Coordinates of C-alpha atoms in Angstrom, one line a residue:
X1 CA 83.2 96.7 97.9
X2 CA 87.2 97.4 98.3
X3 CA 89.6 99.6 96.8
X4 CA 91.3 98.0 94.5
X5 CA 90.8 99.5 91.7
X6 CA 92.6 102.8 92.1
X7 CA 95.7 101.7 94.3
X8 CA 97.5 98.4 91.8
X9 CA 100.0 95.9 93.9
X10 CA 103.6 96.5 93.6
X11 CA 104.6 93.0 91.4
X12 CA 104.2 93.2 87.5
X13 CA 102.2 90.7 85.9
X14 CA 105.8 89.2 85.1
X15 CA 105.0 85.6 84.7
X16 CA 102.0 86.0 82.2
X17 CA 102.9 89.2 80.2
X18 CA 106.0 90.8 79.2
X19 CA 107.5 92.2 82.2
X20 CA 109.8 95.6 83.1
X21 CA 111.3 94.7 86.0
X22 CA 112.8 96.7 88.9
X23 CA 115.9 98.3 87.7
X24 CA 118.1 101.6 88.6
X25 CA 117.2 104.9 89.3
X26 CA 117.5 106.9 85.9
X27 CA 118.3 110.5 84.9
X28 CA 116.4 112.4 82.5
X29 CA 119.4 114.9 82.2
X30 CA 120.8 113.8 78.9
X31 CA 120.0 112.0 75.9
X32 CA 121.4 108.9 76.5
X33 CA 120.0 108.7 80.1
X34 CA 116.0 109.5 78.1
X35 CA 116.8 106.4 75.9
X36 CA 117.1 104.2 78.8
X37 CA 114.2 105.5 80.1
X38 CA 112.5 103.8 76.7
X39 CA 114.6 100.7 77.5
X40 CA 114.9 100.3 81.1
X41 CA 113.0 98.0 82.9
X42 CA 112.2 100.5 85.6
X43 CA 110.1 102.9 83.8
X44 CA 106.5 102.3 82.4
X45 CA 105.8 103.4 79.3
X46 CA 102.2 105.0 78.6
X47 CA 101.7 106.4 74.8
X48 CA 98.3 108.7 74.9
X49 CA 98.5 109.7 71.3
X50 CA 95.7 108.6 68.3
X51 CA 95.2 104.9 67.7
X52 CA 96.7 105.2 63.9
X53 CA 99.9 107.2 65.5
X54 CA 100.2 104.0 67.9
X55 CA 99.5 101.3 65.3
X56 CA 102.4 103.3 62.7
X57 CA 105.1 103.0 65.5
X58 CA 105.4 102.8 69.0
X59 CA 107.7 101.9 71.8
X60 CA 108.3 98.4 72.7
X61 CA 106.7 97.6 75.8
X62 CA 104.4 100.5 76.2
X63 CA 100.9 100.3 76.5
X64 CA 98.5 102.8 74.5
X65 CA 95.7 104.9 76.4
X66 CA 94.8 107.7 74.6
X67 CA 93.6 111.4 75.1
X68 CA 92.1 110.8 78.7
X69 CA 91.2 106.8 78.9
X70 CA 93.9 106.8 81.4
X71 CA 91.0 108.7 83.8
X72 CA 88.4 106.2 82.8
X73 CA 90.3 103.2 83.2
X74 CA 93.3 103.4 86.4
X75 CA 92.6 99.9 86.4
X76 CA 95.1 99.6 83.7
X77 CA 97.9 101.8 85.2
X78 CA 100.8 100.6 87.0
X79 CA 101.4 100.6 91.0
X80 CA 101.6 104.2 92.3
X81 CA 105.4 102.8 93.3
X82 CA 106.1 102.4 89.8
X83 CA 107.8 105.1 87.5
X84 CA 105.9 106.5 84.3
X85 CA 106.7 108.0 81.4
X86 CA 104.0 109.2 79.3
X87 CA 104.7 110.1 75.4
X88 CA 102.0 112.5 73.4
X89 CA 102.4 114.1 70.3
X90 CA 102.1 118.1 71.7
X91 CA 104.3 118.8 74.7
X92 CA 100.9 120.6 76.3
X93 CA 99.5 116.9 76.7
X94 CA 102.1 114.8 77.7
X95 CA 102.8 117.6 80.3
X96 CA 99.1 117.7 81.3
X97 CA 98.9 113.6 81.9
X98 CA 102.4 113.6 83.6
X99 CA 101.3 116.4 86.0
X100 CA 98.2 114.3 87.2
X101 CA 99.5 111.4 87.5
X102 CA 101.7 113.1 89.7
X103 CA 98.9 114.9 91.4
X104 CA 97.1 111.3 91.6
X105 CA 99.7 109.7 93.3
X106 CA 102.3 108.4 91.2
X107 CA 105.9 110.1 92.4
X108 CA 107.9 109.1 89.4
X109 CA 106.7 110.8 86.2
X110 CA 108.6 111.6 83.1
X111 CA 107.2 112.8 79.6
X112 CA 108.0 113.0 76.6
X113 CA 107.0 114.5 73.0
X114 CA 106.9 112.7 70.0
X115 CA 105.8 115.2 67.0
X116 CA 103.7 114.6 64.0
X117 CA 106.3 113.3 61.4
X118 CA 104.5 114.5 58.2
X119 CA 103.4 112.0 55.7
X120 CA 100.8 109.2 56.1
X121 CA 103.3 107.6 59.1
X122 CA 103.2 109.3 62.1
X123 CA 105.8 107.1 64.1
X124 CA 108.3 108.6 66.8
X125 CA 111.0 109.9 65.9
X126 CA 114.2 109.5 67.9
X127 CA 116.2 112.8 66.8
X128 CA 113.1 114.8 68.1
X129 CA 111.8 113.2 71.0
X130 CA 111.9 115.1 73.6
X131 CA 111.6 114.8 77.2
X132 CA 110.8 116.7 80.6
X133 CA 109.7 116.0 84.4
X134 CA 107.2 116.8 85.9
X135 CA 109.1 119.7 87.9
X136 CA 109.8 121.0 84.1
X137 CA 113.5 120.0 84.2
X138 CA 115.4 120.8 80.9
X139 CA 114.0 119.3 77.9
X140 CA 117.0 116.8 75.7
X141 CA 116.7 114.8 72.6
X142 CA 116.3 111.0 72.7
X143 CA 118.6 108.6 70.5
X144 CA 117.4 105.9 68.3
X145 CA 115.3 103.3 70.0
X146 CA 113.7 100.7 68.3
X147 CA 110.1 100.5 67.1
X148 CA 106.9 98.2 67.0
X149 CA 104.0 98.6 64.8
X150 CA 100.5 97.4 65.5
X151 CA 98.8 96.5 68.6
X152 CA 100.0 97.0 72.2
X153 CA 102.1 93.8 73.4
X154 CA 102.6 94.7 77.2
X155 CA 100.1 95.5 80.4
X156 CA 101.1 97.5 83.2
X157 CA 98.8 96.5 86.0
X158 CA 99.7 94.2 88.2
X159 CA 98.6 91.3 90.3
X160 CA 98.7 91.3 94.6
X161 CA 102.4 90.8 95.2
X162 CA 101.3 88.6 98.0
X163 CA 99.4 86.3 95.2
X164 CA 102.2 86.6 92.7
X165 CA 104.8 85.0 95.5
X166 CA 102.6 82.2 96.3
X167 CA 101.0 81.5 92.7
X168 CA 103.8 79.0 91.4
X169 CA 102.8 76.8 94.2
X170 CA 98.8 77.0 93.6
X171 CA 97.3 74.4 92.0
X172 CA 97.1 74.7 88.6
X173 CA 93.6 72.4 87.8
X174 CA 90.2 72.4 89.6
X175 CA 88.3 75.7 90.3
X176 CA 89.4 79.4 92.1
X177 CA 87.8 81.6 93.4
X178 CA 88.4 85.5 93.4
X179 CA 85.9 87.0 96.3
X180 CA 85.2 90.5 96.1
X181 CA 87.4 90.6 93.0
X182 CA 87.1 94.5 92.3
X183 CA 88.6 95.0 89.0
X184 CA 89.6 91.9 87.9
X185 CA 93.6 91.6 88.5
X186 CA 93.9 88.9 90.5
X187 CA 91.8 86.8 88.7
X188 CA 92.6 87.6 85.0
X189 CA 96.3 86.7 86.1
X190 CA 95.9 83.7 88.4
X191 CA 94.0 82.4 84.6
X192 CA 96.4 82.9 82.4
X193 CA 99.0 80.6 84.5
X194 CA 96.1 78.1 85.2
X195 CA 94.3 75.2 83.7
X196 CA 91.3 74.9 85.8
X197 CA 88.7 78.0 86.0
X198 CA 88.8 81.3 87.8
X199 CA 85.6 82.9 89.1
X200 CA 85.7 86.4 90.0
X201 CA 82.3 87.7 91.6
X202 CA 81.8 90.9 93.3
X203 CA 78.8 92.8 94.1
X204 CA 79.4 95.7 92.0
X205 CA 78.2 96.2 88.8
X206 CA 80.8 98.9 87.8
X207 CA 83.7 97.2 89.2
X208 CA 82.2 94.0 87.4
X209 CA 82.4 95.8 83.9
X210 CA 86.1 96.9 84.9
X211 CA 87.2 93.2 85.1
X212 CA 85.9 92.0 81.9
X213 CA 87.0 95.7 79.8
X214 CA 90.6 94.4 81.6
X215 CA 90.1 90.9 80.9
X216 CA 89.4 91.9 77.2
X217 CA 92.5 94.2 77.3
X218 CA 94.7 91.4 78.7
X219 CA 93.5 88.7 75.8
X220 CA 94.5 91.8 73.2
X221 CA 97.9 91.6 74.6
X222 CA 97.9 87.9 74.6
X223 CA 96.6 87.6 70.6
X224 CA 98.9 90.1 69.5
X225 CA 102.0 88.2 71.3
X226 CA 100.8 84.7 69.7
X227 CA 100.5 85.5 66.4
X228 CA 104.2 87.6 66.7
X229 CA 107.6 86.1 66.6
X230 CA 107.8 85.9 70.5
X231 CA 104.8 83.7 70.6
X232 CA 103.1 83.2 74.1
X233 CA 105.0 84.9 77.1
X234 CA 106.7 82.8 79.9
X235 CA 104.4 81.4 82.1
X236 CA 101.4 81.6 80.3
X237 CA 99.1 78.3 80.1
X238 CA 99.5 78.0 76.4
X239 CA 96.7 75.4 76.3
X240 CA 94.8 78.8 77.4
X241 CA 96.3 81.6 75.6
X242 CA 95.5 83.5 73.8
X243 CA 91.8 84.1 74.8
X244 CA 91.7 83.7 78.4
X245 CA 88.7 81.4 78.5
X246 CA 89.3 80.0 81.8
X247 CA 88.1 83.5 83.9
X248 CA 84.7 84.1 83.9
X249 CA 82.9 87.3 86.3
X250 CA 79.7 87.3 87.9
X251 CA 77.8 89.9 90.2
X252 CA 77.0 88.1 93.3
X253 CA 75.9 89.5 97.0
X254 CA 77.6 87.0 99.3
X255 CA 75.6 88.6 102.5
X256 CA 72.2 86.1 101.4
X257 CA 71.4 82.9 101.2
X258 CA 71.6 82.4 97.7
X259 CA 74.9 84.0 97.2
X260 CA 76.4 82.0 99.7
X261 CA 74.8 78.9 98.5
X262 CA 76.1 79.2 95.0
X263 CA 79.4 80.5 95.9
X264 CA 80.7 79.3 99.1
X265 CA 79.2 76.0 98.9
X266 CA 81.0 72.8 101.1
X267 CA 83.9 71.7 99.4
X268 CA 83.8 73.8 96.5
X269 CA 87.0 75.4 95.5
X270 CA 90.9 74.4 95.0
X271 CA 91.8 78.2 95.7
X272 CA 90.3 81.1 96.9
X273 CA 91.3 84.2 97.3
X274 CA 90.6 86.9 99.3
X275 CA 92.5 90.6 98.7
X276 CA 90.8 93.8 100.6
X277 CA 87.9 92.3 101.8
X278 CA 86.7 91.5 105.4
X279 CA 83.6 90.2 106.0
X280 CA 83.7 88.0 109.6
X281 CA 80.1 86.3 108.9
X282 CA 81.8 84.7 106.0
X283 CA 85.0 83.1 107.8
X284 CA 83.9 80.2 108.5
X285 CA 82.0 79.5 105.0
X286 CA 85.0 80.7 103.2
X287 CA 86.6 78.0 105.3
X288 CA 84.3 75.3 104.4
X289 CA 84.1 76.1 100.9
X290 CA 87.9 74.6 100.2
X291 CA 88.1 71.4 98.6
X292 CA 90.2 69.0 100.8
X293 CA 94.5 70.0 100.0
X294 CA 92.7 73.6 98.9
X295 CA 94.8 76.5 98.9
X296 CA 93.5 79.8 101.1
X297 CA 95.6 83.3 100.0
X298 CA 94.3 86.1 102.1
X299 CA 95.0 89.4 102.9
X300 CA 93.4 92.4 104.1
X301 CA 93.7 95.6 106.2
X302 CA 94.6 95.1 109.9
X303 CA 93.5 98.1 112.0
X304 CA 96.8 100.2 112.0
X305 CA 95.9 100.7 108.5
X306 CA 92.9 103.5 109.6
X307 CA 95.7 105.1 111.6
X308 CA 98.0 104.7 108.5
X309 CA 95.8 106.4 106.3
X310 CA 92.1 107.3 107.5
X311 CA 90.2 104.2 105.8
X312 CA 89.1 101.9 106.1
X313 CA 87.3 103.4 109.2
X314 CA 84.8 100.8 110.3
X315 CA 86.0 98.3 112.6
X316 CA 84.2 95.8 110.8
X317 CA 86.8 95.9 107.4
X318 CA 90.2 95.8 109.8
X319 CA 91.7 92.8 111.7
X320 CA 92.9 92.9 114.5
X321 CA 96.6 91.3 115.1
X322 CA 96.6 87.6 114.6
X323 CA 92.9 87.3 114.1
X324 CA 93.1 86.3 110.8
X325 CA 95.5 84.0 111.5
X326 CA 93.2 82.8 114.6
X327 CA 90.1 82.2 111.9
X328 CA 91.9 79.8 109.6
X329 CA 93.6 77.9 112.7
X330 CA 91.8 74.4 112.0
X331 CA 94.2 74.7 108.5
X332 CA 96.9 74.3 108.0
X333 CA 99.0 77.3 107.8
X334 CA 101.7 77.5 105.1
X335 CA 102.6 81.6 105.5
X336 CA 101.5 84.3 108.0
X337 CA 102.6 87.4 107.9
X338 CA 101.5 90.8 109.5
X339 CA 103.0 94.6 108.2
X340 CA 103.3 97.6 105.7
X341 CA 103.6 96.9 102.1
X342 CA 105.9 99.1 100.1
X343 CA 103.0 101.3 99.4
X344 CA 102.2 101.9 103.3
X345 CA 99.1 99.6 103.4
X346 CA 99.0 98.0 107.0
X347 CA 98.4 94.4 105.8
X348 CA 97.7 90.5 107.3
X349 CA 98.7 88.2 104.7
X350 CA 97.7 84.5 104.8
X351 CA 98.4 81.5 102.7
X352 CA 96.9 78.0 104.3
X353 CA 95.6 74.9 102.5
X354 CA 93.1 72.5 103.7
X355 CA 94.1 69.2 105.1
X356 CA 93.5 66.0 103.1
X357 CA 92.1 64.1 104.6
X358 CA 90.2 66.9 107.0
X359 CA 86.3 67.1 107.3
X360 CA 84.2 70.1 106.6
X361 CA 84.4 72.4 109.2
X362 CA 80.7 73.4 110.7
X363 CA 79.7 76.6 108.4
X364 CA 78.1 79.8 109.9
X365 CA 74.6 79.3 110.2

C-alpha cells in the first residue's frame, strides 16, 4: 500500500523513547574518537550478537537484533540519514552487517567487535573492542564505556518528521486515525504521547503483522524503562505506559463500502493522518470524517518525486502542486508546505483542522 516500511523518517522517536540526537561528525581514527561513537548522540547503536551476550552487558542506548533479524525486520532500523554502528562478537559478522547496510542504503556505517570474554559473562569489553568502517579503515581499541544489563531500553525507528513537528499541538483525547499505516510508526508513537486511541488500518496483512511485532517491541522498551531508575521517558502518557494500550491495528480495504463505512465515517475522528498514501476517491470522505476542531496531517509524494526517483510511477499516487492543498480548502489550513525532505523524497505536507462550528462537508458518493 506505500513504502514505508523500508525508507524510516528522519526525526527520532525523541519525545516518547530515549533519544540520540543530531550531533557532530565523528572519527573512527582513534580510540577516544570510537568511544564517542558509543556515546554520541549521532551514531545508532545496533548489537547483533546472542540474546544471553546482550542481556550480560551491552551498550547504553543500543538496540539488540541478532544474527540477521535486522533483514526480517527494517522496520526497526533507523532513517537511511542516520549513522550506524553495528557491534558482533566476530569481526567477519559485524563487517558483513555493516557492508549491507551500506549496500541497503545507509551511508554512515561503523562496526565494531566485541569478543567472547570467557566465563559464564560474555559482556564487552572496552580494552578489546575494536572498530573499523565499512571502507576497512584501520582497526583501534575503544576505552571504557559504561554498561547495561538486561533488556534493550532504546528504539531506533522513527516517526514522520512532519508528524513529530506538529504532534505537541494534536489533541491529546478523542480518537486518531493512521490511514494506510504500513508498519506501524506513526501510530505506535502518536499513542504513546496520547490519551485517546490510535487506529492504524491498512490493507495489508504483512505490513499489519509488522505494526503490532513493532508495537510489541516498542512496549518492551517501555516496561523495561518503567520498572528502571529512569522511569517512563519524557513525553510519554504515563497514564499509558508502559503497555501501549491505546494503538490498536486492523486490516481494512478503504476502496468498498464497508471499509469506508466503518472507517471514514461523518464526524469520526479528532486526527487523522495520512503519510504515503494517495487515493483521490477518498478526499473528500477523509474530509468528512474529522470531528468538528479535528486535526488533518498529510503528506504524500507530489509528482517531481517519479522524476526524483522512478516511483511512484502512476499518476494516480502523485500530487500535483497545490492540489492537496486545493482538496482540504473548505479547512482550515494551519501549515502547507511543498519540497525535498533530507532524504530526497519530493513531498506535499499538510496540517489543517476542521472548523468548529463547520458542517459536514458532502462526502463522495
Amino acid at each position: 500500500m506505500n513504502d514505508k516500511d523500508l525508507d524510516g523518517p528522519p526525526e527520532r522517536m525523541a519525545s516518547a523513547m530515549p533519544s540520540l540526537a543530531q550531533a557532530r561528525e565523528t572519527s573512527e581514527s582513534h580510540p577516544a574518537e570510537l568511544n564517542r561513537i558509543l556515546r554520541s548522540a549521532s551514531w545508532r547503536i545496533i548489537d547483533i550478537r546472542p540474546a544471553h551476550s546482550f542481556r550480560n552487558g551491552h551498550y547504553d542506548d543500543s538496540i539488540h537484533l541478532p544474527g540477521d533479524t535486522w533483514r526480517r525486520c527494517p522496520y526497526l532500523l533507523p532513517p537511511r540519514r542516520r549513522r550506524i554502528c553495528v557491534l558482533a562478537g566476530t569481526e567477519d559478522q559485524a563487517r558483513a552487517v555493516a557492508n549491507a547496510l551500506g549496500q541497503s542504503g545507509w551511508a554512515h556505517v561503523c562496526h565494531a567487535v566485541v569478543p567472547e570474554s570467557g566465563g559464564t559473562r560474555n559482556a564487552p569489553s572496552g580494552s578489546n573492542l575494536r572498530t573499523g568502517r565499512t571502507d576497512l579503515s584501520p582497526a583501534s581499541e575503544l576505552a571504557d564505556s559504561p554498561l547495561r544489563t538486561g533488556a534493550p531500553r532504546t528504539v531506533l525507528w522513527e516517526p514522520a518528521p512532519w508528524l513529530a513537528e506538529i504532534a505537541g499541538q494534536l489533541p491529546k483525547d478523542g480518537d486518531a486515525l493512521d490511514l494506510a499505516c504500513g508498519s506501524g510508526r506513526d501510530a505506535v508513537w502518536l499513542a504513546s504521547l496520547r490519551r485517546g486511541m490510535v487506529y492504524g488500518v491498512d490493507i495489508l496483512p504483512d505490513a499489519l503483522l509488522r505494526a503490532r511485532a513493532l508495537r510489541a517491541d516498542a512496549r518492551a522498551v517501555l516496561a523495561a524503562r518503567s520498572v528502571g531508575s529512569d522511569g517512563p521517558p519524557e513525553g510519554v502518557n504515563r497514564e499509558r505506559a508502559p503497555h501501549l494500550t491505546n494503538v490498536r491495528f486492523h486490516q481494512a480495504d478503504l476502496t468498498s463500502s464497508g471499509g469506508t463505512a466503518r472507517w471514514l465515517a461523518p464526524s469520526r475522528w479528532n486526527v487523522v493522518l495520512v503519510f504515503r498514501y494517495l487515493d483521490r476517491a477518498l478526499l473528500p470522505r477523509i474530509e468528512a470524517s474529522l470531528r468538528p476542531g479535528g486535526h488533518l496531517v498529510y503528506q504524500t509524494f507530489l509528482v517531481a518525486q517519479r522524476e526524483r526517483k522512478g516511483s511512484p510511477r502512476s499518476d494516480n499516487h502523485l500530487l500535483k502542486p497545490r492540489e492537496l492543498e486545493t482538496a482540504f480548502r473548505s479547512l482550515e489550513i494551519l501549515r502547507y508546505e511543498e519540497g525535498d525532505d533530507e532524504e530526497g523524497n519530493v513531498f506535499a505536507s499538510l496540517w489543517a483542522r476542521r472548523p468548529e462550528s463547520a458542517s459536514a462537508p458532502p462526502s463522495a458518493p
